[in-house]
Amino acid sequence: MALKKTIKSVQGVDCTNAYIVVESVTWNKHGTATGRFSFYLNEAVKNESKEPLSRTTFSFELDLSSKKNFIQQSYDFLKTTIDLSGSVDV
């Protein structure tokens, strides 16, 4: 599971098919999730185990009654953020 979107990296690189991967998610008993995602130039770079262009943390409130797991909810949340709105599931 991942996301793709055309973005400009923090280094100023135009990434036509940036590959965005949630790398970790933790949660507390109150239902707050905290995670980290990475931006890669593209899927091939990720598959070659190269370093991402950047890593970013995020937090959101889990839907504990959802049938979706925490990783799926993380991707859904990320697609609602300004930076990743319009991204597509891959």
mmCIF file of N, CA and C in Angstrom:
data_model
loop_
_atom_site.group_PDB
_atom_site.id
_atom_site.type_symbol
_atom_site.label_atom_id
_atom_site.label_comp_id
_atom_site.label_asym_id
_atom_site.label_seq_id
_atom_site.Cartn_x
_atom_site.Cartn_y
_atom_site.Cartn_z
ATOM 1 N N MET A 1 0.843 -1.170 0.000
ATOM 2 C CA MET A 1 0.000 0.000 0.000
ATOM 3 C C MET A 1 0.894 1.240 0.000
ATOM 4 N N ALA A 2 0.510 2.215 -0.814
ATOM 5 C CA ALA A 2 1.258 3.468 -0.908
ATOM 6 C C ALA A 2 0.380 4.487 -1.613
ATOM 7 N N LEU A 3 0.898 5.700 -1.738
ATOM 8 C CA LEU A 3 0.228 6.764 -2.471
ATOM 9 C C LEU A 3 1.164 7.283 -3.545
ATOM 10 N N LYS A 4 0.591 7.820 -4.625
ATOM 11 C CA LYS A 4 1.375 8.497 -5.658
ATOM 12 C C LYS A 4 0.783 9.874 -5.872
ATOM 13 N N LYS A 5 1.685 10.830 -6.113
ATOM 14 C CA LYS A 5 1.250 12.193 -6.390
ATOM 15 C C LYS A 5 2.405 12.955 -7.017
ATOM 16 N N THR A 6 2.091 13.912 -7.865
ATOM 17 C CA THR A 6 3.094 14.818 -8.398
ATOM 18 C C THR A 6 3.329 15.903 -7.363
ATOM 19 N N ILE A 7 4.577 16.020 -6.924
ATOM 20 C CA ILE A 7 4.928 16.992 -5.880
ATOM 21 C C ILE A 7 6.250 17.668 -6.219
ATOM 22 N N LYS A 8 6.558 18.713 -5.494
ATOM 23 C CA LYS A 8 7.892 19.314 -5.512
ATOM 24 C C LYS A 8 8.500 19.013 -4.152
ATOM 25 N N SER A 9 9.646 18.359 -4.149
ATOM 26 C CA SER A 9 10.289 17.978 -2.893
ATOM 27 C C SER A 9 10.822 19.207 -2.164
ATOM 28 N N VAL A 10 11.174 19.012 -0.899
ATOM 29 C CA VAL A 10 11.760 20.114 -0.123
ATOM 30 C C VAL A 10 13.086 20.562 -0.725
ATOM 31 N N GLN A 11 13.719 19.698 -1.533
ATOM 32 C CA GLN A 11 14.963 20.056 -2.208
ATOM 33 C C GLN A 11 14.708 20.783 -3.520
ATOM 34 N N GLY A 12 13.410 20.938 -3.891
ATOM 35 C CA GLY A 12 13.063 21.619 -5.136
ATOM 36 C C GLY A 12 12.989 20.720 -6.344
ATOM 37 N N VAL A 13 13.035 19.405 -6.139
ATOM 38 C CA VAL A 13 12.979 18.450 -7.238
ATOM 39 C C VAL A 13 11.520 18.196 -7.611
ATOM 40 N N ASP A 14 11.191 18.307 -8.916
ATOM 41 C CA ASP A 14 9.847 17.956 -9.382
ATOM 42 C C ASP A 14 9.743 16.439 -9.453
ATOM 43 N N CYS A 15 8.773 15.895 -8.758
ATOM 44 C CA CYS A 15 8.565 14.441 -8.700
ATOM 45 C C CYS A 15 7.221 14.127 -9.338
ATOM 46 N N THR A 16 7.256 13.654 -10.570
ATOM 47 C CA THR A 16 6.022 13.395 -11.313
ATOM 48 C C THR A 16 5.205 12.276 -10.683
ATOM 49 N N ASN A 17 5.849 11.242 -10.214
ATOM 50 C CA ASN A 17 5.154 10.116 -9.581
ATOM 51 C C ASN A 17 5.772 9.824 -8.223
ATOM 52 N N ALA A 18 5.774 10.828 -7.358
ATOM 53 C CA ALA A 18 6.332 10.605 -6.020
ATOM 54 C C ALA A 18 5.609 9.445 -5.368
ATOM 55 N N TYR A 19 6.364 8.654 -4.654
ATOM 56 C CA TYR A 19 5.851 7.456 -4.005
ATOM 57 C C TYR A 19 5.882 7.709 -2.509
ATOM 58 N N ILE A 20 4.715 7.671 -1.874
ATOM 59 C CA ILE A 20 4.586 8.029 -0.468
ATOM 60 C C ILE A 20 4.197 6.784 0.318
ATOM 61 N N VAL A 21 5.006 6.451 1.330
ATOM 62 C CA VAL A 21 4.820 5.219 2.084
ATOM 63 C C VAL A 21 4.730 5.521 3.575
ATOM 64 N N VAL A 22 3.690 4.996 4.221
ATOM 65 C CA VAL A 22 3.613 5.068 5.681
ATOM 66 C C VAL A 22 4.583 4.027 6.218
ATOM 67 N N GLU A 23 5.531 4.468 7.032
ATOM 68 C CA GLU A 23 6.552 3.563 7.545
ATOM 69 C C GLU A 23 6.266 3.074 8.958
ATOM 70 N N SER A 24 5.534 3.871 9.732
ATOM 71 C CA SER A 24 5.222 3.430 11.091
ATOM 72 C C SER A 24 3.988 4.157 11.594
ATOM 73 N N VAL A 25 3.255 3.472 12.460
ATOM 74 C CA VAL A 25 2.093 4.061 13.132
ATOM 75 C C VAL A 25 2.033 3.490 14.540
ATOM 76 N N THR A 26 1.926 4.369 15.515
ATOM 77 C CA THR A 26 1.694 3.945 16.895
ATOM 78 C C THR A 26 0.435 4.654 17.378
ATOM 79 N N TRP A 27 -0.158 4.147 18.420
ATOM 80 C CA TRP A 27 -1.382 4.751 18.934
ATOM 81 C C TRP A 27 -1.406 4.622 20.436
ATOM 82 N N ASN A 28 -2.256 5.446 21.050
ATOM 83 C CA ASN A 28 -2.412 5.367 22.498
ATOM 84 C C ASN A 28 -3.828 4.934 22.841
ATOM 85 N N LYS A 29 -4.073 4.722 24.117
ATOM 86 C CA LYS A 29 -5.374 4.201 24.552
ATOM 87 C C LYS A 29 -6.507 5.195 24.332
ATOM 88 N N HIS A 30 -6.184 6.441 24.042
ATOM 89 C CA HIS A 30 -7.205 7.459 23.798
ATOM 90 C C HIS A 30 -7.601 7.538 22.320
ATOM 91 N N GLY A 31 -6.934 6.751 21.474
ATOM 92 C CA GLY A 31 -7.275 6.706 20.050
ATOM 93 C C GLY A 31 -6.519 7.680 19.172
ATOM 94 N N THR A 32 -5.448 8.264 19.689
ATOM 95 C CA THR A 32 -4.620 9.153 18.875
ATOM 96 C C THR A 32 -3.494 8.336 18.243
ATOM 97 N N ALA A 33 -3.378 8.458 16.936
ATOM 98 C CA ALA A 33 -2.316 7.766 16.209
ATOM 99 C C ALA A 33 -1.242 8.772 15.817
ATOM 100 N N THR A 34 0.003 8.328 15.858
ATOM 101 C CA THR A 34 1.137 9.111 15.399
ATOM 102 C C THR A 34 1.932 8.221 14.462
ATOM 103 N N GLY A 35 2.333 8.782 13.338
ATOM 104 C CA GLY A 35 3.064 7.969 12.378
ATOM 105 C C GLY A 35 4.116 8.758 11.637
ATOM 106 N N ARG A 36 4.786 8.044 10.748
ATOM 107 C CA ARG A 36 5.820 8.650 9.918
ATOM 108 C C ARG A 36 5.644 8.127 8.496
ATOM 109 N N PHE A 37 5.733 9.040 7.524
ATOM 110 C CA PHE A 37 5.713 8.614 6.135
ATOM 111 C C PHE A 37 6.919 9.180 5.414
ATOM 112 N N SER A 38 7.269 8.511 4.313
ATOM 113 C CA SER A 38 8.430 8.914 3.526
ATOM 114 C C SER A 38 8.012 9.215 2.091
ATOM 115 N N PHE A 39 8.667 10.241 1.512
ATOM 116 C CA PHE A 39 8.516 10.589 0.103
ATOM 117 C C PHE A 39 9.715 10.020 -0.652
ATOM 118 N N TYR A 40 9.441 9.270 -1.693
ATOM 119 C CA TYR A 40 10.493 8.780 -2.587
ATOM 120 C C TYR A 40 10.284 9.409 -3.956
ATOM 121 N N LEU A 41 11.346 9.556 -4.715
ATOM 122 C CA LEU A 41 11.256 10.127 -6.055
ATOM 123 C C LEU A 41 10.216 9.385 -6.878
ATOM 124 N N ASN A 42 10.227 8.056 -6.769
ATOM 125 C CA ASN A 42 9.246 7.213 -7.453
ATOM 126 C C ASN A 42 9.291 5.819 -6.843
ATOM 127 N N GLU A 43 8.445 4.936 -7.323
ATOM 128 C CA GLU A 43 8.370 3.586 -6.770
ATOM 129 C C GLU A 43 9.666 2.802 -6.993
ATOM 130 N N ALA A 44 10.299 2.974 -8.132
ATOM 131 C CA ALA A 44 11.544 2.249 -8.428
ATOM 132 C C ALA A 44 12.623 2.587 -7.405
ATOM 133 N N VAL A 45 12.739 3.862 -7.043
ATOM 134 C CA VAL A 45 13.734 4.280 -6.052
ATOM 135 C C VAL A 45 13.454 3.592 -4.717
ATOM 136 N N LYS A 46 12.199 3.527 -4.321
ATOM 137 C CA LYS A 46 11.823 2.839 -3.070
ATOM 138 C C LYS A 46 12.197 1.369 -3.153
ATOM 139 N N ASN A 47 11.880 0.730 -4.282
ATOM 140 C CA ASN A 47 12.167 -0.700 -4.440
ATOM 141 C C ASN A 47 13.653 -1.006 -4.482
ATOM 142 N N GLU A 48 14.468 -0.012 -4.801
ATOM 143 C CA GLU A 48 15.923 -0.182 -4.798
ATOM 144 C C GLU A 48 16.520 0.087 -3.417
ATOM 145 N N SER A 49 15.650 0.295 -2.418
ATOM 146 C CA SER A 49 16.058 0.552 -1.027
ATOM 147 C C SER A 49 16.923 1.805 -0.891
ATOM 148 N N LYS A 50 16.683 2.789 -1.755
ATOM 149 C CA LYS A 50 17.387 4.061 -1.647
ATOM 150 C C LYS A 50 16.737 4.908 -0.561
ATOM 151 N N GLU A 51 17.445 5.925 -0.103
ATOM 152 C CA GLU A 51 16.917 6.820 0.929
ATOM 153 C C GLU A 51 15.790 7.680 0.356
ATOM 154 N N PRO A 52 14.773 7.974 1.170
ATOM 155 C CA PRO A 52 13.702 8.853 0.699
ATOM 156 C C PRO A 52 14.181 10.294 0.574
ATOM 157 N N LEU A 53 13.425 11.086 -0.182
ATOM 158 C CA LEU A 53 13.717 12.516 -0.283
ATOM 159 C C LEU A 53 13.456 13.204 1.045
ATOM 160 N N SER A 54 12.435 12.737 1.763
ATOM 161 C CA SER A 54 12.145 13.301 3.085
ATOM 162 C C SER A 54 11.275 12.340 3.876
ATOM 163 N N ARG A 55 11.255 12.572 5.178
ATOM 164 C CA ARG A 55 10.378 11.839 6.092
ATOM 165 C C ARG A 55 9.603 12.871 6.900
ATOM 166 N N THR A 56 8.339 12.580 7.160
ATOM 167 C CA THR A 56 7.474 13.516 7.868
ATOM 168 C C THR A 56 6.616 12.754 8.867
ATOM 169 N N THR A 57 6.372 13.367 10.011
ATOM 170 C CA THR A 57 5.485 12.759 11.003
ATOM 171 C C THR A 57 4.085 13.349 10.886
ATOM 172 N N PHE A 58 3.109 12.597 11.367
ATOM 173 C CA PHE A 58 1.722 13.041 11.350
ATOM 174 C C PHE A 58 0.996 12.463 12.559
ATOM 175 N N SER A 59 -0.128 13.083 12.915
ATOM 176 C CA SER A 59 -0.992 12.604 13.998
ATOM 177 C C SER A 59 -2.441 12.785 13.589
ATOM 178 N N PHE A 60 -3.287 11.870 14.041
ATOM 179 C CA PHE A 60 -4.719 11.981 13.771
ATOM 180 C C PHE A 60 -5.474 11.106 14.771
ATOM 181 N N GLU A 61 -6.770 11.316 14.823
ATOM 182 C CA GLU A 61 -7.632 10.526 15.697
ATOM 183 C C GLU A 61 -8.123 9.297 14.952
ATOM 184 N N LEU A 62 -7.859 8.114 15.510
ATOM 185 C CA LEU A 62 -8.312 6.870 14.914
ATOM 186 C C LEU A 62 -9.819 6.724 15.048
ATOM 187 N N ASP A 63 -10.416 6.030 14.106
ATOM 188 C CA ASP A 63 -11.811 5.623 14.219
ATOM 189 C C ASP A 63 -11.780 4.184 14.723
ATOM 190 N N LEU A 64 -11.915 4.020 16.024
ATOM 191 C CA LEU A 64 -11.789 2.698 16.636
ATOM 192 C C LEU A 64 -12.917 1.752 16.235
ATOM 193 N N SER A 65 -14.007 2.284 15.688
ATOM 194 C CA SER A 65 -15.115 1.434 15.248
ATOM 195 C C SER A 65 -15.000 1.059 13.767
ATOM 196 N N SER A 66 -13.986 1.581 13.082
ATOM 197 C CA SER A 66 -13.811 1.328 11.653
ATOM 198 C C SER A 66 -13.360 -0.103 11.392
ATOM 199 N N LYS A 67 -13.766 -0.625 10.244
ATOM 200 C CA LYS A 67 -13.294 -1.942 9.809
ATOM 201 C C LYS A 67 -11.900 -1.849 9.186
ATOM 202 N N LYS A 68 -11.460 -0.608 8.929
ATOM 203 C CA LYS A 68 -10.124 -0.412 8.367
ATOM 204 C C LYS A 68 -9.087 -0.462 9.477
ATOM 205 N N ASN A 69 -7.930 -1.052 9.162
ATOM 206 C CA ASN A 69 -6.867 -1.096 10.160
ATOM 207 C C ASN A 69 -6.182 0.264 10.268
ATOM 208 N N PHE A 70 -5.251 0.377 11.201
ATOM 209 C CA PHE A 70 -4.618 1.669 11.476
ATOM 210 C C PHE A 70 -3.786 2.176 10.303
ATOM 211 N N ILE A 71 -3.185 1.262 9.556
ATOM 212 C CA ILE A 71 -2.400 1.664 8.382
ATOM 213 C C ILE A 71 -3.333 2.229 7.308
ATOM 214 N N GLN A 72 -4.432 1.531 7.029
ATOM 215 C CA GLN A 72 -5.391 2.024 6.042
ATOM 216 C C GLN A 72 -5.950 3.382 6.463
ATOM 217 N N GLN A 73 -6.270 3.537 7.749
ATOM 218 C CA GLN A 73 -6.764 4.818 8.232
ATOM 219 C C GLN A 73 -5.699 5.906 8.093
ATOM 220 N N SER A 74 -4.441 5.540 8.253
ATOM 221 C CA SER A 74 -3.354 6.512 8.089
ATOM 222 C C SER A 74 -3.315 7.049 6.666
ATOM 223 N N TYR A 75 -3.396 6.153 5.682
ATOM 224 C CA TYR A 75 -3.402 6.598 4.290
ATOM 225 C C TYR A 75 -4.630 7.459 3.999
ATOM 226 N N ASP A 76 -5.788 7.054 4.516
ATOM 227 C CA ASP A 76 -7.003 7.865 4.318
ATOM 228 C C ASP A 76 -6.814 9.255 4.907
ATOM 229 N N PHE A 77 -6.231 9.331 6.102
ATOM 230 C CA PHE A 77 -5.992 10.635 6.724
ATOM 231 C C PHE A 77 -5.036 11.474 5.886
ATOM 232 N N LEU A 78 -3.933 10.872 5.447
ATOM 233 C CA LEU A 78 -2.939 11.629 4.682
ATOM 234 C C LEU A 78 -3.544 12.239 3.422
ATOM 235 N N LYS A 79 -4.484 11.538 2.799
ATOM 236 C CA LYS A 79 -5.117 12.060 1.584
ATOM 237 C C LYS A 79 -5.999 13.275 1.866
ATOM 238 N N THR A 80 -6.273 13.567 3.141
ATOM 239 C CA THR A 80 -7.070 14.750 3.484
ATOM 240 C C THR A 80 -6.197 15.962 3.797
ATOM 241 N N THR A 81 -4.882 15.785 3.847
ATOM 242 C CA THR A 81 -3.989 16.889 4.186
ATOM 243 C C THR A 81 -3.706 17.733 2.946
ATOM 244 N N ILE A 82 -3.308 18.977 3.177
ATOM 245 C CA ILE A 82 -3.033 19.893 2.059
ATOM 246 C C ILE A 82 -1.958 19.328 1.140
ATOM 247 N N ASP A 83 -0.881 18.810 1.713
ATOM 248 C CA ASP A 83 0.232 18.325 0.884
ATOM 249 C C ASP A 83 -0.118 17.098 0.067
ATOM 250 N N LEU A 84 -1.012 16.250 0.574
ATOM 251 C CA LEU A 84 -1.269 14.985 -0.110
ATOM 252 C C LEU A 84 -2.681 14.846 -0.662
ATOM 253 N N SER A 85 -3.479 15.899 -0.608
ATOM 254 C CA SER A 85 -4.798 15.810 -1.227
ATOM 255 C C SER A 85 -4.612 15.590 -2.717
ATOM 256 N N GLY A 86 -5.455 14.775 -3.306
ATOM 257 C CA GLY A 86 -5.328 14.459 -4.724
ATOM 258 C C GLY A 86 -4.413 13.294 -5.014
ATOM 259 N N SER A 87 -3.763 12.739 -3.992
ATOM 260 C CA SER A 87 -2.909 11.579 -4.231
ATOM 261 C C SER A 87 -3.799 10.351 -4.460
ATOM 262 N N VAL A 88 -3.222 9.355 -5.103
ATOM 263 C CA VAL A 88 -3.993 8.147 -5.431
ATOM 264 C C VAL A 88 -3.356 6.928 -4.789
ATOM 265 N N ASP A 89 -4.211 5.960 -4.445
ATOM 266 C CA ASP A 89 -3.740 4.697 -3.873
ATOM 267 C C ASP A 89 -3.040 3.857 -4.930
ATOM 268 N N VAL A 90 -1.956 3.230 -4.537
ATOM 269 C CA VAL A 90 -1.276 2.266 -5.430
ATOM 270 C C VAL A 90 -0.930 1.022 -4.652
#
